[in-house]
Coordinates of C-alpha atoms in Angstrom, one line a residue:
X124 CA 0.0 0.0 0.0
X125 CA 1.0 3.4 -1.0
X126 CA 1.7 5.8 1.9
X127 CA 2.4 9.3 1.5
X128 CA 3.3 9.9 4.8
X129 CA 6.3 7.4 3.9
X130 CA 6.6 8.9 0.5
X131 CA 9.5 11.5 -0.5
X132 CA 8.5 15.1 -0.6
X133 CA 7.2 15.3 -4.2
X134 CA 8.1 17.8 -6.8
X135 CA 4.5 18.1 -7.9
X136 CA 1.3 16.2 -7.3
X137 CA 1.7 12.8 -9.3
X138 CA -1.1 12.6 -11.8
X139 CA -3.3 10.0 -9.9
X140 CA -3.9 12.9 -7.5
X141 CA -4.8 15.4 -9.8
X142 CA -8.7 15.7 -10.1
X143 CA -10.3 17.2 -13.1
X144 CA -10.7 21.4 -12.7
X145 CA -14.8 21.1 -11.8
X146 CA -13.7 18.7 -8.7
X147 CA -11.4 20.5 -7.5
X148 CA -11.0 23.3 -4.5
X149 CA -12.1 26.7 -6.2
X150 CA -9.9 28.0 -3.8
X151 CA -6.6 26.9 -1.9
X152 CA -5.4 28.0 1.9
X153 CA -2.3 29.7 0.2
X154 CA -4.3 31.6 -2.2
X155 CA -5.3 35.3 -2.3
X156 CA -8.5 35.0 -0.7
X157 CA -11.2 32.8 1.4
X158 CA -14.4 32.1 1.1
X159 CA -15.2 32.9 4.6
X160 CA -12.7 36.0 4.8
X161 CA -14.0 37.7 1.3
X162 CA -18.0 36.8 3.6
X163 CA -17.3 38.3 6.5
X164 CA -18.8 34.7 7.8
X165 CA -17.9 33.8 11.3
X166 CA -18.3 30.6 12.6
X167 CA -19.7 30.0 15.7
X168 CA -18.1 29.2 19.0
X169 CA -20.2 27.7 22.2
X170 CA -18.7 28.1 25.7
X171 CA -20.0 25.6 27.3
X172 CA -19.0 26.8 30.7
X173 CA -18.3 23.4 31.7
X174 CA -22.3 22.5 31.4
X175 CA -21.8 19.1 31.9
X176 CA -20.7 19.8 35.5
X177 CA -23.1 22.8 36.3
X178 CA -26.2 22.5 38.4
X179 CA -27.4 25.9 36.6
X180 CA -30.6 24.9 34.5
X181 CA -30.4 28.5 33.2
X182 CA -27.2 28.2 32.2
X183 CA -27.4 25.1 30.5
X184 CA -30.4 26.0 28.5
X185 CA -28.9 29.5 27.4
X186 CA -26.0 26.8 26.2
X187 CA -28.2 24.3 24.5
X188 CA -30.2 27.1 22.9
X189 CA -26.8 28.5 21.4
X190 CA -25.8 25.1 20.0
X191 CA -29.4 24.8 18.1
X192 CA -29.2 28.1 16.7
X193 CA -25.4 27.4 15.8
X194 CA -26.6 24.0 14.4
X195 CA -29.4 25.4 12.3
X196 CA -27.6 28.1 10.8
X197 CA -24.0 26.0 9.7
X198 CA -24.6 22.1 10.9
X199 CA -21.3 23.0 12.3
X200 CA -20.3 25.0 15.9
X201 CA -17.4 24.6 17.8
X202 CA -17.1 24.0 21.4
X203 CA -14.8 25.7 23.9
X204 CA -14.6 25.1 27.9
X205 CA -15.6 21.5 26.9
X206 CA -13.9 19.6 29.8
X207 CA -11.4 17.5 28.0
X208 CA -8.2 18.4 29.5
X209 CA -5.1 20.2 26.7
X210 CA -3.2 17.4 28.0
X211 CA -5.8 14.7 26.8
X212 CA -5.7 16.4 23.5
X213 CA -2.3 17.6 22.9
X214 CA -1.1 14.1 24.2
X215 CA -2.6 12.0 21.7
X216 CA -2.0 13.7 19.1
X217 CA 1.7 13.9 19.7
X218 CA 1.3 10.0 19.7
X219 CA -0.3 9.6 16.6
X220 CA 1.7 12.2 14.6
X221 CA 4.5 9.9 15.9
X222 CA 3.0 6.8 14.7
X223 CA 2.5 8.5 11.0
X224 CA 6.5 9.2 11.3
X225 CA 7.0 5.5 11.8
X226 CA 8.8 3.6 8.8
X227 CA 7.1 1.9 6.6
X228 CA 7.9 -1.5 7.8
X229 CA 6.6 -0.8 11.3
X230 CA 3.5 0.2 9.7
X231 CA 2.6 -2.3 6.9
X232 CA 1.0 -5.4 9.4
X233 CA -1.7 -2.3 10.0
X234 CA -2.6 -1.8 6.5
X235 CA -5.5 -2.5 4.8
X236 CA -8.6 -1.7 3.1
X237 CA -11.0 -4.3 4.8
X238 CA -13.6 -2.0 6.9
X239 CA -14.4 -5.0 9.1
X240 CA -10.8 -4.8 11.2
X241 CA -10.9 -2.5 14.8
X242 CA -7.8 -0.6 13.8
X243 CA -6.3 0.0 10.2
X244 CA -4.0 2.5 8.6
X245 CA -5.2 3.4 4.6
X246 CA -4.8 6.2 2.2
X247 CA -7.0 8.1 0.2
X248 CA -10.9 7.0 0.6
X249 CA -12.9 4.1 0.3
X250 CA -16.2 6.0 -0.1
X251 CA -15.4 8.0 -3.6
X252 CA -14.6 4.9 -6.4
X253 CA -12.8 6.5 -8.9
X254 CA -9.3 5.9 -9.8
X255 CA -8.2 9.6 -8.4
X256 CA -6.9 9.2 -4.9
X257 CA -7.2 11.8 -2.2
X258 CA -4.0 13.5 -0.1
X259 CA -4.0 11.6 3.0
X260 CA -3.5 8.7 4.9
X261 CA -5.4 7.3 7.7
X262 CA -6.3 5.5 10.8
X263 CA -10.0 4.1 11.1
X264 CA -10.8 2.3 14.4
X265 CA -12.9 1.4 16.6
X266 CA -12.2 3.6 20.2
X267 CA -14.9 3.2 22.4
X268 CA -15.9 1.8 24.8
X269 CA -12.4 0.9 26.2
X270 CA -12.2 -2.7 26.8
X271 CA -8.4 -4.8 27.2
X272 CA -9.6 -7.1 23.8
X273 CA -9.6 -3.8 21.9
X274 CA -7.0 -2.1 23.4
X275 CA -4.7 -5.2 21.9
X276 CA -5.9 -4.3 18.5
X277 CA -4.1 -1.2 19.1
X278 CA -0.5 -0.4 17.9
X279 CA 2.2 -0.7 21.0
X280 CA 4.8 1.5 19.2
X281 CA 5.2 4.5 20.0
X282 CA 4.8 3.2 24.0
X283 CA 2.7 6.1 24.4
X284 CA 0.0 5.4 21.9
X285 CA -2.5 3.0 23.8
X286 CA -2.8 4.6 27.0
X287 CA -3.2 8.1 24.9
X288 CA -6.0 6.9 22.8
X289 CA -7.6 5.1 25.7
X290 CA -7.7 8.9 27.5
X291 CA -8.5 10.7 24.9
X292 CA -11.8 8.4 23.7
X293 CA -12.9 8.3 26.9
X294 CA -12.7 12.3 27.1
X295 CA -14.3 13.0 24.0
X296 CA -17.2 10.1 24.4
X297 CA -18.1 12.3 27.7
X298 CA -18.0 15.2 25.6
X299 CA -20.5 13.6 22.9
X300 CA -23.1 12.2 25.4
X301 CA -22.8 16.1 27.3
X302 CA -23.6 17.7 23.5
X303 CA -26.2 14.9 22.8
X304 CA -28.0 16.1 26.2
X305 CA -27.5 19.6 25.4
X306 CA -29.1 19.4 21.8
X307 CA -32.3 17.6 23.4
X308 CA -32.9 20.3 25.3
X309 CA -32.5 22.8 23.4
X310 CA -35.0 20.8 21.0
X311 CA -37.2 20.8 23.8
X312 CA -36.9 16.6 24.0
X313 CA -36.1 14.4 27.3
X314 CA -33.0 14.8 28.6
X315 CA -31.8 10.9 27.8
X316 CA -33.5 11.1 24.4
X317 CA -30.1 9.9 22.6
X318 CA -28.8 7.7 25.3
X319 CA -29.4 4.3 24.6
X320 CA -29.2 2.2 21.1
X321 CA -29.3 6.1 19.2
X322 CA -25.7 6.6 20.3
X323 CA -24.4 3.2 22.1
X324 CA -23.0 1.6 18.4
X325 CA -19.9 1.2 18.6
X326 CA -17.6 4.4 18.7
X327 CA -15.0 4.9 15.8
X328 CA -12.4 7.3 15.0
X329 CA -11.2 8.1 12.0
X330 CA -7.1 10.0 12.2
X331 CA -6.3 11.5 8.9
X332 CA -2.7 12.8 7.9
X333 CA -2.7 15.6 5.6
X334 CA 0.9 16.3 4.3
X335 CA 2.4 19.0 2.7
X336 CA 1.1 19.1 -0.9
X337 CA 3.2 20.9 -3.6
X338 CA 0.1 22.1 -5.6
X339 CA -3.2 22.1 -3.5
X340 CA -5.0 23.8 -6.4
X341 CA -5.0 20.2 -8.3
X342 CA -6.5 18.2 -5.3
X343 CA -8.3 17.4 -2.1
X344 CA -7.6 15.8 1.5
X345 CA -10.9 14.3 1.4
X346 CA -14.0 14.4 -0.6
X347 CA -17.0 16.5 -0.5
X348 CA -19.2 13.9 1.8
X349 CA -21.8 14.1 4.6
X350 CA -21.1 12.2 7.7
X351 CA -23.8 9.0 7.9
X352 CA -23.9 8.9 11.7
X353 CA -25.1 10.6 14.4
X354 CA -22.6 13.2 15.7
X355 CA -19.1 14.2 15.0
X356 CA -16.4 15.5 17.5
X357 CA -13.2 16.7 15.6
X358 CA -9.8 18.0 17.2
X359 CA -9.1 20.0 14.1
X360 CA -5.2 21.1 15.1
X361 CA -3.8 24.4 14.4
X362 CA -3.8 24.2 10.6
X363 CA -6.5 25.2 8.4
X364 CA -8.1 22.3 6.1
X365 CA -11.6 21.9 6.8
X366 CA -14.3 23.7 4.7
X367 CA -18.4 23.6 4.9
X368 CA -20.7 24.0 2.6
X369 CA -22.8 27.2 3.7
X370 CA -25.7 29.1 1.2
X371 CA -24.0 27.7 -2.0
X372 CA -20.3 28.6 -0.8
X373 CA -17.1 26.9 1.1
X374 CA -16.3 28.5 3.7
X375 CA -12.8 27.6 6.1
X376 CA -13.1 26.9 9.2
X377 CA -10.0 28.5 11.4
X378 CA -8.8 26.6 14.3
X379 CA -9.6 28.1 17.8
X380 CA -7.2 27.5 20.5
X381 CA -8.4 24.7 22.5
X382 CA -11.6 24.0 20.7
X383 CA -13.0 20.8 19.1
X384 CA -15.0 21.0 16.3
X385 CA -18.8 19.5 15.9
X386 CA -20.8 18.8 13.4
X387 CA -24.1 16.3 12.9
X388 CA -24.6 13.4 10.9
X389 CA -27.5 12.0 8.4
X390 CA -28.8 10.2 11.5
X391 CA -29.5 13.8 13.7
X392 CA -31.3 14.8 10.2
X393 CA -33.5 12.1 10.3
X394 CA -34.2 12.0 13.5
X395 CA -34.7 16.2 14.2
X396 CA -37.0 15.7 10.7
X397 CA -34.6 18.6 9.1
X398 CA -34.1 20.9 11.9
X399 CA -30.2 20.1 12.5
X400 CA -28.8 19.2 8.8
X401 CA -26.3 17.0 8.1
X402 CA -23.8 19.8 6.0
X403 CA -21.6 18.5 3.2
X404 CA -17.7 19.1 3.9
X405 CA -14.3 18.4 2.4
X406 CA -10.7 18.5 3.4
X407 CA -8.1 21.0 1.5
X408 CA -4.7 20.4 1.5
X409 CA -1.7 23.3 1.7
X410 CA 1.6 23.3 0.5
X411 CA 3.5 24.9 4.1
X412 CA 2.9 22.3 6.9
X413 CA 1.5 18.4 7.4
X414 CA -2.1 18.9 9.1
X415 CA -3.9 16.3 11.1
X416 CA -7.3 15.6 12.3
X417 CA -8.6 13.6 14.7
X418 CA -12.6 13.2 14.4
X419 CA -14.5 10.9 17.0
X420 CA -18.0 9.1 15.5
X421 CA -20.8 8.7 17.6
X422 CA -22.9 5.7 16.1
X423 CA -26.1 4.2 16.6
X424 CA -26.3 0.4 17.1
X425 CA -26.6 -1.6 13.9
X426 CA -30.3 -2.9 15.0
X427 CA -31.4 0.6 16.0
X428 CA -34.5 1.8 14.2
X429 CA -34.4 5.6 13.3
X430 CA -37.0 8.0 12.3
X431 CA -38.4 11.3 13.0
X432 CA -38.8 12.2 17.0
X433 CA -42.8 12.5 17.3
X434 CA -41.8 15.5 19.0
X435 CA -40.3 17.2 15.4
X436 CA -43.6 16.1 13.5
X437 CA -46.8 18.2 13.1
X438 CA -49.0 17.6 10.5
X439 CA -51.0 20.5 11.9
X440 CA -48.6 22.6 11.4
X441 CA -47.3 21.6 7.9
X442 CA -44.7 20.2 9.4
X443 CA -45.4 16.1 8.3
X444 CA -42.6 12.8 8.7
X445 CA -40.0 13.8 6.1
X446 CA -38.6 10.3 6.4
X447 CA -39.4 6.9 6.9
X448 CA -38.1 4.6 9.3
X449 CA -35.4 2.3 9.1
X450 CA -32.8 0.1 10.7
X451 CA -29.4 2.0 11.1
X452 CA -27.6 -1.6 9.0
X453 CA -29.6 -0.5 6.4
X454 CA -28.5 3.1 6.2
X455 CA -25.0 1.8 6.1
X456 CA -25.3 0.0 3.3
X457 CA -27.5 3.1 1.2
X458 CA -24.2 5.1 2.3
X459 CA -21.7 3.0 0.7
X460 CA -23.9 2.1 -2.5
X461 CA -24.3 6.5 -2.7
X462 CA -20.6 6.7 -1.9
X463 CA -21.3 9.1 0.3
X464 CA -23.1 11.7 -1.7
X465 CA -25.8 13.6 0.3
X466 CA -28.6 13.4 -1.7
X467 CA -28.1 10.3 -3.3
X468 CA -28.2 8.8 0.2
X469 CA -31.5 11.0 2.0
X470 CA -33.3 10.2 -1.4
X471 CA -33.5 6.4 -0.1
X472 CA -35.0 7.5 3.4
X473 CA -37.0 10.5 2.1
X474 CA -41.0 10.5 2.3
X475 CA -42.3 12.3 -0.9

């Protein structure tokens, strides 16, 4: 398997790389302008004041309402005061970038495109079939919860990478199940609405490797795609890669300090009925500095069935089931057919 973060600095982008000009970025991090700059589009940022620990209903709603409104107007938000300790985050990711710098030998018994294994290392994407391959590598695997059978699926070089992981997921799983609580109240749904089989699948992690590109303006990190699960909790780094989709424009997002990056899935647009969409993104590359990403999945369980809250249905009010119901094994296998495109996916699940 072909890894670029093994490969030799290149030149310029090899031609299997180079995507045809109405794929590619209309516009690169080292270029003269961005979308988001030239918009005057800010992003939003939720303080969450620690919420999970606070006994201040008031506080908590004001919170919850922000990440609605934040959710309704991107899909996207990020989250600041979040609990998860800078030593959680920056410790991990020292551990992975380190296992990226590994050579090649050390890495091959971990590579493979069979989706099945706990822990794998890839490049490009398995989503998007065409022969044009996508600037990165990548670890999939399964994270949470921590058990000693998975932990031994787990690289043990570098020494620090197991017991970093096994923080960090922890950490951010907490941090899911304290946004999941947040966004059903600010819905106005019970507090433990997506505890249980909504968000008790199996939680997966996807680690991708972005290095320096010598033309960005020829290809992407990662394809235009919306997520198919139920929430998504990204530690985006200091460098600048990941772009929304937002009224017909991409727009960067620009790393805060400190902050982890959300975003919902097809399953939270199901189940809100449309209120919190599921956005499209993609991954840019730049020609300075290697970027990484570390984005934690929360996933329903395989046999859950999904469909519209009652709560988000009125017929009264013209407000009728948008989708039908269906078991989550089923979505997953209307994602892959669609390779990942939106609407090729929600047409499967719409009601019309």
């Amino acid at each position: 398997m072909e890894l670029l973060s093994n490969a030799l600095a290149h030149a310029s982008v090899p031609d299997r790389y180079v995507f045809p000009p109405d794929k590619r970025a209309a516009l690169q991090l080292d270029g003269q302008s961005l979308d988001d700059d030239a918009d005057g589009v800010t992003l939003p940022v939720v303080d969450l004041h620690h919420a999970a620990l606070s006994g201040d209903d008031g506080l908590r709603r004001r919170v919850a309402a922000e990440i609605v409104r934040a959710g309704k107007e991107f899909g996207f938000f990020q989250v600041v005061n979040h609990g998860v300790g800078e030593d959680v985050v920056k410790g991990f990711r020292d551990a992975a970038a380190e296992f990226f710098a590994m050579p090649a030998e050390e890495k091959l018994p971990y590579c493979s495109d069979d989706q099945r294994k706990p822990f794998r290392l890839a490049s490009s994407t398995s989503y998007d079939k065409s022969e044009t391959r996508y600037w990165r590598d990548y670890l999939k695997l399964q994270c949470h919860p921590v058990t000693d059978a998975l932990l031994r699926h787990w690289p043990p070089q570098p020494p620090t990478f197991r017991p970093r992981l096994a923080s960090f997921s922890e950490a951010v799983h907490d941090l899911a199940q304290t946004l999941l609580a947040l966004v059903a109240k600010g819905l106005g749904l019970v507090p433990d609405f997506f505890a249980g089989d909504l968000s008790g699948g199996e939680t997966q992690m996807n680690v991708n490797y972005y290095p320096p590109c010598p033309d960005p303006s020829l290809t992407l990190g990662l394809l235009p795609h919306c997520d198919r699960h139920l929430l998504t909790v990204l530690s985006q780094g200091e460098v600048a890669g990941l772009q929304a989709r937002h009224q017909g424009r991409w727009i960067l997002f620009r790393p805060v300090p400190g902050a982890f990056v959300v975003n919902f899935g097809h399953q939270m647009e199901i189940v809100t009925n449309g209120a919190l969409a599921s956005v499209e993104h993609r991954a840019v590359t730049n020609s300075a500095v290697a970027r990484m990403s570390v984005a934690t999945l929360i996933m329903p369980k395989n046999e859950c069935r999904i469909g519209p809250a009652p709560e988000m249905v009125d017929e009264a009010a013209d407000n009728p089931a948008r989708f039908r119901e269906f078991v989550f094994s089923e979505f997953m296998e209307a994602y892959d057919t669609a390779a990942a495109s939106r609407e090729d996916v929600l047409e499967s699940f719409r009601i019309n």
